[in-house]
PDB file of C-alpha atoms and ligand atoms in Angstrom:
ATOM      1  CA  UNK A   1     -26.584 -14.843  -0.362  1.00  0.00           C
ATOM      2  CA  UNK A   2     -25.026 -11.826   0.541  1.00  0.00           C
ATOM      3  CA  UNK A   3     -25.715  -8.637  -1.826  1.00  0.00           C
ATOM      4  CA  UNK A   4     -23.117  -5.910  -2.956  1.00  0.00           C
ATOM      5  CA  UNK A   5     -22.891  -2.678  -0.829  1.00  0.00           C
ATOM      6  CA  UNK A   6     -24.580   0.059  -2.526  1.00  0.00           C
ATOM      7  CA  UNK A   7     -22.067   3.093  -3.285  1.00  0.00           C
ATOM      8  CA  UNK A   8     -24.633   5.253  -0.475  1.00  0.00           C
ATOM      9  CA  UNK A   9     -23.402   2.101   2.078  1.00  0.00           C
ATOM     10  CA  UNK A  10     -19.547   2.121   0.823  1.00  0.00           C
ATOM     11  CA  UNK A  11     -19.393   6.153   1.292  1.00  0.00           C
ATOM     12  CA  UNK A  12     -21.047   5.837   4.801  1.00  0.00           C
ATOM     13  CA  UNK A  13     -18.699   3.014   6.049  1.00  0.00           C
ATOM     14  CA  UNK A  14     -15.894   5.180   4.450  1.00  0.00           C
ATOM     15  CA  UNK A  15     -16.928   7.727   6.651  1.00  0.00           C
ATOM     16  CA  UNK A  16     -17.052   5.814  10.082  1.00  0.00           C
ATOM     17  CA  UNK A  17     -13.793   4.110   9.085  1.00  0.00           C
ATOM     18  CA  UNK A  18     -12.437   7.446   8.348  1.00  0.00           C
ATOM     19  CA  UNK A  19     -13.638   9.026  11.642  1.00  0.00           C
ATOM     20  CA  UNK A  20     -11.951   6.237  13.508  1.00  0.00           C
ATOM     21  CA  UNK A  21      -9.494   6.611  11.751  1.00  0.00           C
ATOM     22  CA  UNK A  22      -8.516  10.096  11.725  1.00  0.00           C
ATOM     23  CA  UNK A  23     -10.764  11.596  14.691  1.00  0.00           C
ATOM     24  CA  UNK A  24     -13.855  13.258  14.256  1.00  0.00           C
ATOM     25  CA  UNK A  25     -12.208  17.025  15.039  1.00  0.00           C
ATOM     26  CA  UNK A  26     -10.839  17.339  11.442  1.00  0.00           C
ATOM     27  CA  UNK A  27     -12.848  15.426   9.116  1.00  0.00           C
ATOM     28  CA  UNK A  28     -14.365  16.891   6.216  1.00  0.00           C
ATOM     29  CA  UNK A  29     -17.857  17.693   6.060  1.00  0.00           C
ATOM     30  CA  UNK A  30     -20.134  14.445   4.680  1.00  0.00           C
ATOM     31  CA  UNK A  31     -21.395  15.303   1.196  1.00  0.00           C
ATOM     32  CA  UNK A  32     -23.441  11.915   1.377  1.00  0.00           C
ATOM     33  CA  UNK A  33     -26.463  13.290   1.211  1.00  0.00           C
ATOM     34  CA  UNK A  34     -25.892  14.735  -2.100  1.00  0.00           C
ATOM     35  CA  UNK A  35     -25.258  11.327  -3.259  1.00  0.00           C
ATOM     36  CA  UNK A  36     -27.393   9.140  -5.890  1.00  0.00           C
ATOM     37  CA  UNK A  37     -26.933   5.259  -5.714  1.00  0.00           C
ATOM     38  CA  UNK A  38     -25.937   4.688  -9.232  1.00  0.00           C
ATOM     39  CA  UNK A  39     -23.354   2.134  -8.208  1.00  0.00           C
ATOM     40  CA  UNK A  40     -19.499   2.619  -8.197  1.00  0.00           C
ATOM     41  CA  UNK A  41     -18.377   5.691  -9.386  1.00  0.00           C
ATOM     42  CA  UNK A  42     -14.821   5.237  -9.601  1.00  0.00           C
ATOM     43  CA  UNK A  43     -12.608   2.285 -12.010  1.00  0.00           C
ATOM     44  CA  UNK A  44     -10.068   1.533  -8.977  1.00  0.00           C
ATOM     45  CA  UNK A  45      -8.518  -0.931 -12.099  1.00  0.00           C
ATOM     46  CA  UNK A  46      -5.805   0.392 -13.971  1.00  0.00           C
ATOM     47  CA  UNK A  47      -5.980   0.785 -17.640  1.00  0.00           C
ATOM     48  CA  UNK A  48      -3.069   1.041 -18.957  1.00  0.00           C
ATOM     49  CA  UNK A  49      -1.160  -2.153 -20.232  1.00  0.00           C
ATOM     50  CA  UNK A  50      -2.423  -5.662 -20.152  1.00  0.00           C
ATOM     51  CA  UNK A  51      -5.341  -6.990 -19.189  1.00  0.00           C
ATOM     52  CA  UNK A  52      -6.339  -7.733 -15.561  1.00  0.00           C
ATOM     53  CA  UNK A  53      -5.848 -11.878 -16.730  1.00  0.00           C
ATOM     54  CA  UNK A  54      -2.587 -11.288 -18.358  1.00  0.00           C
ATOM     55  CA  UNK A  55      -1.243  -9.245 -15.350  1.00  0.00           C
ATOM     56  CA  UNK A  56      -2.662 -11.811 -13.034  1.00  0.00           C
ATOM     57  CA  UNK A  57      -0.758 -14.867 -15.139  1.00  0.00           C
ATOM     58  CA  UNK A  58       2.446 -12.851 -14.901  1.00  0.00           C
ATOM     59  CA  UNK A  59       1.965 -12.048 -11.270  1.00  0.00           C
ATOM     60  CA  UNK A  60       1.758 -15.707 -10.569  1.00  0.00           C
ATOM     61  CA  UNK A  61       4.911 -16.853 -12.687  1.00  0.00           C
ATOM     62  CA  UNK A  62       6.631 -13.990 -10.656  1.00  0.00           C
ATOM     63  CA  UNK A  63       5.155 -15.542  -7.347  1.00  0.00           C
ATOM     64  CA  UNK A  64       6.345 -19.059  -8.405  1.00  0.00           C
ATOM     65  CA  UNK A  65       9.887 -17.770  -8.967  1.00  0.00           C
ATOM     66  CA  UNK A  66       9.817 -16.415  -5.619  1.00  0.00           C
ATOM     67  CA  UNK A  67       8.857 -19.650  -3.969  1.00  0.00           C
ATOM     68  CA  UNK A  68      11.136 -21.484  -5.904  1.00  0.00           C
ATOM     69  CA  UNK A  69      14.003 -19.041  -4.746  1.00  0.00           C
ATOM     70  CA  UNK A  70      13.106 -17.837  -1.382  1.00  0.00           C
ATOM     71  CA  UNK A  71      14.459 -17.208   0.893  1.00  0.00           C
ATOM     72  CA  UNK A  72      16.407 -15.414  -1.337  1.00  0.00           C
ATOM     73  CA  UNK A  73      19.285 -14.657   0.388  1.00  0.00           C
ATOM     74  CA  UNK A  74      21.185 -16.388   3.334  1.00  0.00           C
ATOM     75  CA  UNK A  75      20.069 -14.217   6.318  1.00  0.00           C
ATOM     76  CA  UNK A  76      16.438 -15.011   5.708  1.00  0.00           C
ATOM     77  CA  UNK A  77      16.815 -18.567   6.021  1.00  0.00           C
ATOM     78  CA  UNK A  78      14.646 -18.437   9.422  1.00  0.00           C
ATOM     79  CA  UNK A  79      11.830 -16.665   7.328  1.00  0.00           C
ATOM     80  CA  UNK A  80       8.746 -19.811   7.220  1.00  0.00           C
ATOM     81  CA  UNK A  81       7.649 -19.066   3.438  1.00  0.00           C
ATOM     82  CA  UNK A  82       7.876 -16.267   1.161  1.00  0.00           C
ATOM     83  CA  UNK A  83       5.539 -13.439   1.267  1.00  0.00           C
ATOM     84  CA  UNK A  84       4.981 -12.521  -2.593  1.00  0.00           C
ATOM     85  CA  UNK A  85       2.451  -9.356  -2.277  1.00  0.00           C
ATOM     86  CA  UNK A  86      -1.344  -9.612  -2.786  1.00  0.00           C
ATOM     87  CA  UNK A  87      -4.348  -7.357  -4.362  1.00  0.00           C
ATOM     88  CA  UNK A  88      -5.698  -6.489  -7.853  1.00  0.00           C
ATOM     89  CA  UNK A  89      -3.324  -7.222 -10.330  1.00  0.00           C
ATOM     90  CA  UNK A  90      -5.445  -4.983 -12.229  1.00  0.00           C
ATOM     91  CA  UNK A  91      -5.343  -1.786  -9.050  1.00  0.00           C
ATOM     92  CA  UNK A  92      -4.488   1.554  -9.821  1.00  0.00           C
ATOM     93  CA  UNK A  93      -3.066   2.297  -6.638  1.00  0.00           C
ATOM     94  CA  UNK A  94       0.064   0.458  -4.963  1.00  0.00           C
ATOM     95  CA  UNK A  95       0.956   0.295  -1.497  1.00  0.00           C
ATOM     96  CA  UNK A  96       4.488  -1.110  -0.323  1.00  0.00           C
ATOM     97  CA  UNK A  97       5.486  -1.372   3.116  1.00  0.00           C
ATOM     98  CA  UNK A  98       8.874  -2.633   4.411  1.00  0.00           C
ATOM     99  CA  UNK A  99       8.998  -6.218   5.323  1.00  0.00           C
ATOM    100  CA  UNK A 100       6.612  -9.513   6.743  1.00  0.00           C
ATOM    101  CA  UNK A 101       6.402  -9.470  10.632  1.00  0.00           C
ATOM    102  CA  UNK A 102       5.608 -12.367  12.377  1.00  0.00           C
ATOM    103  CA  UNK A 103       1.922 -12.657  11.235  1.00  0.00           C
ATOM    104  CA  UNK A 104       2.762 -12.430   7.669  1.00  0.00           C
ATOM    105  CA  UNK A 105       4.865 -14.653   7.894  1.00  0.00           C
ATOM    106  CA  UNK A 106       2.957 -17.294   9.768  1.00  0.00           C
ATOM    107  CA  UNK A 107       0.156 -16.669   6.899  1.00  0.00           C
ATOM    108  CA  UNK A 108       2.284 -16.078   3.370  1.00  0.00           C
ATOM    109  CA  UNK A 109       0.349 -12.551   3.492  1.00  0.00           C
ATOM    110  CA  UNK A 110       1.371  -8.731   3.239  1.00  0.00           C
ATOM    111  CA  UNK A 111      -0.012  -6.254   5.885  1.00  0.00           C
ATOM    112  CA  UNK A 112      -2.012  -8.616   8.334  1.00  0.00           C
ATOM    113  CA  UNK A 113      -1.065  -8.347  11.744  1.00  0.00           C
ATOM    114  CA  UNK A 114      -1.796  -4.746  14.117  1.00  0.00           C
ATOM    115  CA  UNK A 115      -0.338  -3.239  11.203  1.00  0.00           C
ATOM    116  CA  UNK A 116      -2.330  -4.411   8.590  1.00  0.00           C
ATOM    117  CA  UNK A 117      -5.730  -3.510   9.796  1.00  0.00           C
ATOM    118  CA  UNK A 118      -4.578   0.084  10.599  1.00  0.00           C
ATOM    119  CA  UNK A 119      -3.413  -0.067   7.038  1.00  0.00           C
ATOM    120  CA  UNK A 120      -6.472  -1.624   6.259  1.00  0.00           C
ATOM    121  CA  UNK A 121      -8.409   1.328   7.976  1.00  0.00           C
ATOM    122  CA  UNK A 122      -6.083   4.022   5.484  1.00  0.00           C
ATOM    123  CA  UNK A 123      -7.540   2.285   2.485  1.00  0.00           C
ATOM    124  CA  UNK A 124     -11.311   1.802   3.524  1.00  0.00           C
ATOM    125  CA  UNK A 125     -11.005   5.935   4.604  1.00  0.00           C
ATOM    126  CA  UNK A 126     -10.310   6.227   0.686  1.00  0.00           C
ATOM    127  CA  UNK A 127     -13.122   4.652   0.117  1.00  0.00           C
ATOM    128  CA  UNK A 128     -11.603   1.908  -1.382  1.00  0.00           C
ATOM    129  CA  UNK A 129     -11.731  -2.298  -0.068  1.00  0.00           C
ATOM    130  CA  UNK A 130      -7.907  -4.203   0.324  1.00  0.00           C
ATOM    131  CA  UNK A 131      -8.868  -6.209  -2.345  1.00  0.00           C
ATOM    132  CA  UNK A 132      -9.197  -2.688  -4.695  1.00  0.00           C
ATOM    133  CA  UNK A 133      -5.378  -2.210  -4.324  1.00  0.00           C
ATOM    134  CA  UNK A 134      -2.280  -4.153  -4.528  1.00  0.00           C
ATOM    135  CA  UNK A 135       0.061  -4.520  -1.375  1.00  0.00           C
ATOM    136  CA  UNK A 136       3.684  -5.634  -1.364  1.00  0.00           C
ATOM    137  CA  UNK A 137       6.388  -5.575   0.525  1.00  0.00           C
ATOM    138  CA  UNK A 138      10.356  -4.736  -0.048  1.00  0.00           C
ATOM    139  CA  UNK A 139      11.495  -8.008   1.359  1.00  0.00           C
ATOM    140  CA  UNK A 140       9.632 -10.962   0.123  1.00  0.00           C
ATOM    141  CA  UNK A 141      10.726 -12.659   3.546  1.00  0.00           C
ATOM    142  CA  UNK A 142      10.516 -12.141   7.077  1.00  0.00           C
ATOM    143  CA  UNK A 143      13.873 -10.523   8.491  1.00  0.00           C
ATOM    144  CA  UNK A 144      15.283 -12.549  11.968  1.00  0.00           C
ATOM    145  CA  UNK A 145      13.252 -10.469  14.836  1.00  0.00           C
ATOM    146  CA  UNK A 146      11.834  -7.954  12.396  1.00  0.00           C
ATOM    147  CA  UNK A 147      14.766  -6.300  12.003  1.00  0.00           C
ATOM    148  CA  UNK A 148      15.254  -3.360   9.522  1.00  0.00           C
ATOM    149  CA  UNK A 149      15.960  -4.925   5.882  1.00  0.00           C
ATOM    150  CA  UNK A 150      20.033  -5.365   5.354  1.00  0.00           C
ATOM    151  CA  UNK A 151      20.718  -3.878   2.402  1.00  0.00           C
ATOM    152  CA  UNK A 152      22.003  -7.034   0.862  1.00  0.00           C
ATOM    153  CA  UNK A 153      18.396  -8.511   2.017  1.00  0.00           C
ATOM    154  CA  UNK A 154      16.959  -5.428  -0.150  1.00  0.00           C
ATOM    155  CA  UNK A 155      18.997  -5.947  -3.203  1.00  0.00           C
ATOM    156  CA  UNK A 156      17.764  -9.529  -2.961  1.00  0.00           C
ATOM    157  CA  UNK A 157      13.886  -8.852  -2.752  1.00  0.00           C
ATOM    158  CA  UNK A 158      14.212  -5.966  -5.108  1.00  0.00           C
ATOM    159  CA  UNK A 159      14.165  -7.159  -8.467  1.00  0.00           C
ATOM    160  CA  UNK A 160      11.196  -9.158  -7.654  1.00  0.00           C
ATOM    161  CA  UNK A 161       8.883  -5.861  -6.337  1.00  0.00           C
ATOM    162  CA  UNK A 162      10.371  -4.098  -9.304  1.00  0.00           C
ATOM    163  CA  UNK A 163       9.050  -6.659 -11.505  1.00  0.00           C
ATOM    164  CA  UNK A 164       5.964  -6.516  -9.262  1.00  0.00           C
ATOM    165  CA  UNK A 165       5.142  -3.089  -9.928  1.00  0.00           C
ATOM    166  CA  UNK A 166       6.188  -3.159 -13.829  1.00  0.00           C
ATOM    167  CA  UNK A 167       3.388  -5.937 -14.194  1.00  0.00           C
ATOM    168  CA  UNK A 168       0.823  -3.731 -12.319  1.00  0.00           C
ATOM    169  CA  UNK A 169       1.513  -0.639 -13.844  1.00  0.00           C
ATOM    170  CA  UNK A 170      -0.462   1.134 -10.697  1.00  0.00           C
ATOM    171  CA  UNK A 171      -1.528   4.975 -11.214  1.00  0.00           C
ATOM    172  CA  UNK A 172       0.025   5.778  -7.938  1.00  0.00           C
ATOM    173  CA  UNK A 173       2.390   4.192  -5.234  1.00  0.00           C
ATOM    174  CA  UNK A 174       1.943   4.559  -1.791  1.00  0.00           C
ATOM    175  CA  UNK A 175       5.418   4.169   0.540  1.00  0.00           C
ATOM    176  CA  UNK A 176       4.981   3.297   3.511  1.00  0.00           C
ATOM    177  CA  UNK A 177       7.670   4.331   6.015  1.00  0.00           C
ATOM    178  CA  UNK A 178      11.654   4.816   5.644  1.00  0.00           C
ATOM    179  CA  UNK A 179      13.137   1.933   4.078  1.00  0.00           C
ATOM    180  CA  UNK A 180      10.352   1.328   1.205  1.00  0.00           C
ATOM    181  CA  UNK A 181      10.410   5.637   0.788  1.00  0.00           C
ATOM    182  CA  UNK A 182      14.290   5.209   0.677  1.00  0.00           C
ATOM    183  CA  UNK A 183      14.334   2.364  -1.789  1.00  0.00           C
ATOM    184  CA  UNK A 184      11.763   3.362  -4.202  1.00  0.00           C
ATOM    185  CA  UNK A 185      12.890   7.289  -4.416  1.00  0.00           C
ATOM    186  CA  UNK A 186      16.387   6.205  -4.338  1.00  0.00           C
ATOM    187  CA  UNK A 187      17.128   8.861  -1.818  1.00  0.00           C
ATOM    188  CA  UNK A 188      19.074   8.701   1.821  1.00  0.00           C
ATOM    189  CA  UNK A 189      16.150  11.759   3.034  1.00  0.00           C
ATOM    190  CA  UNK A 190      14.070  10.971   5.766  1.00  0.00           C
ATOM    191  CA  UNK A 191       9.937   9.993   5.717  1.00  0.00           C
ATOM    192  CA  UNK A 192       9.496  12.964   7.723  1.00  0.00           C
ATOM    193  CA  UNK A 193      10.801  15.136   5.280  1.00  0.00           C
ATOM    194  CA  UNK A 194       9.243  13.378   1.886  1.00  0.00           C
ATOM    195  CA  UNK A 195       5.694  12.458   3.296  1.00  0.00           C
ATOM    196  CA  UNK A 196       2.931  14.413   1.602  1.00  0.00           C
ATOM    197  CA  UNK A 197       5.171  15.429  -1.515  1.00  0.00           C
ATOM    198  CA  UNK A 198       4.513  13.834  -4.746  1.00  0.00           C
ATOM    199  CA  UNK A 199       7.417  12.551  -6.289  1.00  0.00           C
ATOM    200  CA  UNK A 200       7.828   9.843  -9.099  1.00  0.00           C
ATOM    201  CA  UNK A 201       9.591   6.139  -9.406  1.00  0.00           C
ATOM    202  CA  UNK A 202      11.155   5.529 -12.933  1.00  0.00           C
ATOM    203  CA  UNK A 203      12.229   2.402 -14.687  1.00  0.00           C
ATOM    204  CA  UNK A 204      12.425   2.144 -18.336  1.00  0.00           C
ATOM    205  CA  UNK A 205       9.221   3.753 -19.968  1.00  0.00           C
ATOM    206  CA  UNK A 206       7.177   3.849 -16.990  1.00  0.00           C
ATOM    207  CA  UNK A 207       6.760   6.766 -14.788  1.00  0.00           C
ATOM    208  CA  UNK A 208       4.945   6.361 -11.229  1.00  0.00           C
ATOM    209  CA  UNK A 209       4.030   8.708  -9.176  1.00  0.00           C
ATOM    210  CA  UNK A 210       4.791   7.808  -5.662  1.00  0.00           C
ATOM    211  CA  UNK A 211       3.237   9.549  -2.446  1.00  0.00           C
ATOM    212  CA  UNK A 212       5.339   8.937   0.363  1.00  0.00           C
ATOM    213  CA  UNK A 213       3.614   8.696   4.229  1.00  0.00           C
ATOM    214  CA  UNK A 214       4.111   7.178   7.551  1.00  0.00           C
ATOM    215  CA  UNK A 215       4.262   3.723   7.751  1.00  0.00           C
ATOM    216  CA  UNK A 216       0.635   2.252  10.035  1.00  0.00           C
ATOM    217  CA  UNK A 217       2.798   1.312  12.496  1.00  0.00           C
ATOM    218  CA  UNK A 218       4.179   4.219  13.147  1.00  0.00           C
ATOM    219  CA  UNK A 219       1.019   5.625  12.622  1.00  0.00           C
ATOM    220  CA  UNK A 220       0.201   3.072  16.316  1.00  0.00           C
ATOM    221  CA  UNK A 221       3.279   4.128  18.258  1.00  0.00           C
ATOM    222  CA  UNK A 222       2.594   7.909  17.684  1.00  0.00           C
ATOM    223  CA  UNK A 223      -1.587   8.188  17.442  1.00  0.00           C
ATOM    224  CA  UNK A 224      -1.791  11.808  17.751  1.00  0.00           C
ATOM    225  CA  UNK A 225      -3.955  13.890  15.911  1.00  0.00           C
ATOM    226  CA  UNK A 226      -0.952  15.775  14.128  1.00  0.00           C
ATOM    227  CA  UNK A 227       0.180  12.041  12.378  1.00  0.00           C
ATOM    228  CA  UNK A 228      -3.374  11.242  11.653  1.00  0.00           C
ATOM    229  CA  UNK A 229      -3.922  14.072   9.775  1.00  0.00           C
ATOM    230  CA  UNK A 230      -0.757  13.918   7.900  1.00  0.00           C
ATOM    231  CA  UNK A 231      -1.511  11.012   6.923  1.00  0.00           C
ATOM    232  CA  UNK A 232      -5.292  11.570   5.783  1.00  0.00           C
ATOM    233  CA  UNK A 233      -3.655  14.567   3.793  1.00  0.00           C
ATOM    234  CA  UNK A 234      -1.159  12.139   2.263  1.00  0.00           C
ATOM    235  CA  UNK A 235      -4.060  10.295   1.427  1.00  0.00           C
ATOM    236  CA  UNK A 236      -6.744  12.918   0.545  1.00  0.00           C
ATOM    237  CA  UNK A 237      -3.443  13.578  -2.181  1.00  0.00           C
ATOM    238  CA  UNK A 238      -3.959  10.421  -3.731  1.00  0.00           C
ATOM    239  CA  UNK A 239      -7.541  10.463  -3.881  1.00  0.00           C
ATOM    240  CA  UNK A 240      -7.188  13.469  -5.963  1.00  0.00           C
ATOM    241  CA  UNK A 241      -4.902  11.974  -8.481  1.00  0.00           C
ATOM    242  CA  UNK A 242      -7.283   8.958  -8.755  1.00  0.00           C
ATOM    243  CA  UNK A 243     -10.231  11.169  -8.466  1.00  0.00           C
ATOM    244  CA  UNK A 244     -11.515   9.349  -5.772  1.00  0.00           C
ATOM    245  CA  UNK A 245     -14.243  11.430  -3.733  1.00  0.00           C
ATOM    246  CA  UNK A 246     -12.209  13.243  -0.883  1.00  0.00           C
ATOM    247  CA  UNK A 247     -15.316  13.531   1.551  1.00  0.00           C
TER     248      UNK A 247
HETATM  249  N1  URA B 301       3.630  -6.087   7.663  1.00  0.00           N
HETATM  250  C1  URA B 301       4.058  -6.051   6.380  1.00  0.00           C
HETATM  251  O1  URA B 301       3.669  -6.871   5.550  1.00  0.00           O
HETATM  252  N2  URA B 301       4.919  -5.077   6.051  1.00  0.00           N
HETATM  253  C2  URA B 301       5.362  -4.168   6.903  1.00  0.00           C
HETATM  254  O2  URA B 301       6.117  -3.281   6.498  1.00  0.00           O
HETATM  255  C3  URA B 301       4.897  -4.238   8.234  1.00  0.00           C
HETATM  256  C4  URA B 301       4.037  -5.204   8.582  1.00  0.00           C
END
């Protein structure tokens, strides 16, 4: 039987993740030894709105409708199977990323091929697990050669990530990239421009506030130390809102 990580084992894997992450040069100094094992500090569960079950029940009538429609729209007829989104139905944070790639959409999953596990190195540098967060996609089906989304194939997957996110109810979005940035802000400006600056995604009566950053596999193509560390800034941002521990 396998036990739970103490919070003193969570914070150091945080760290290592982070420093692979990121690079050693510009890490924060580790507080860890300051730190008393009284078990999670943190609710990564939202708390507004319904219950983890109830959100969970309406995810998966929202998932069925998906399958039942997919692929949604004519040009995504090659896509294998839908990719709905996975996570806490209950997290307070949100990531959403473009579209599946070929992995994803061998496996029905968000965020799983090279991509994935750098994104899956952002979110253990928060100190958080995958399965603390929620992670969806624009397109709920792989586009022919991983093309970027039509915008016909957008206003197709739309109303489902929409519905996704009302549902949810997260305490912050991440965007991940141009096309998910430019969808969910509603703007034509560029990621380079909006990443690191708090802005907000509105629908109805709820209010979001979205951080927008490079998407991971951008993040691979350009592995510098200036993209790392804007994107452990971007992130270090929404740490703070969730008052998550920063280092
Ligand atoms: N995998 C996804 O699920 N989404 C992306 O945007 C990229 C890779």
């Amino acid at each position: 039987m396998t036990s739970e990580p103490t919070q003193q084992q969570r914070l150091a894997k945080q760290q290592l993740v982070t420093e692979s992450l990121l690079g050693i040069d510009f890490l924060p100094a580790s507080n860890n030894d300051n730190i008393e094992d009284k078990g999670p500090v943190i609710s990564t569960s939202s708390e507004s709105g319904g219950s983890g079950s109830e959100r969970a029940a309406l995810l998966a009538v929202l998932q069925k409708r998906v399958e039942k429609e997919f692929p949604l729209c004519q040009s995504l007829a090659e896509a294998t199977q839908p990719v709905f989104g996975e996570g806490d139905p209950d997290a307070r944070l949100m990531f959403i990323g473009e579209a599946p790639g070929a992995e994803e959409d061998r496996t029905g999953r968000p965020f799983v091929g090279a991509a994935g596990k750098k994104l899956g190195q952002m979110i253990e540098s928060m100190g958080l697990a995958r399965e603390d967060v929620y992670i969806a996609n624009i397109l709920k089906a792989r586009p022919p050669e991983n093309r970027t989304p039509t915008l016909e194939e957008i206003e197709a997957s739309a109303p489902y990530l929409r519905e996704q996110i009302k549902i949810i109810q997260p305490a912050a979005i991440v965007t991940l990239g141009n096309p998910s940035t430019k969808f969910i802000l509603q703007t034509k400006e560029g990621i380079t421009r909006l990443r690191g600056r708090w802005a907000s995604w509105e629908d109805e009566d709820l209010q979001v506030p979205v951080m927008p950053t490079f998407h991971p596999a951008y993040l691979l193509r350009n592995y510098t130390k200036e993209t790392r560390n804007q994107v452990w800034s971007d992130l270090q941002k929404v740490m703070e809102l969730l008052g998550l521990k920063t280092n």
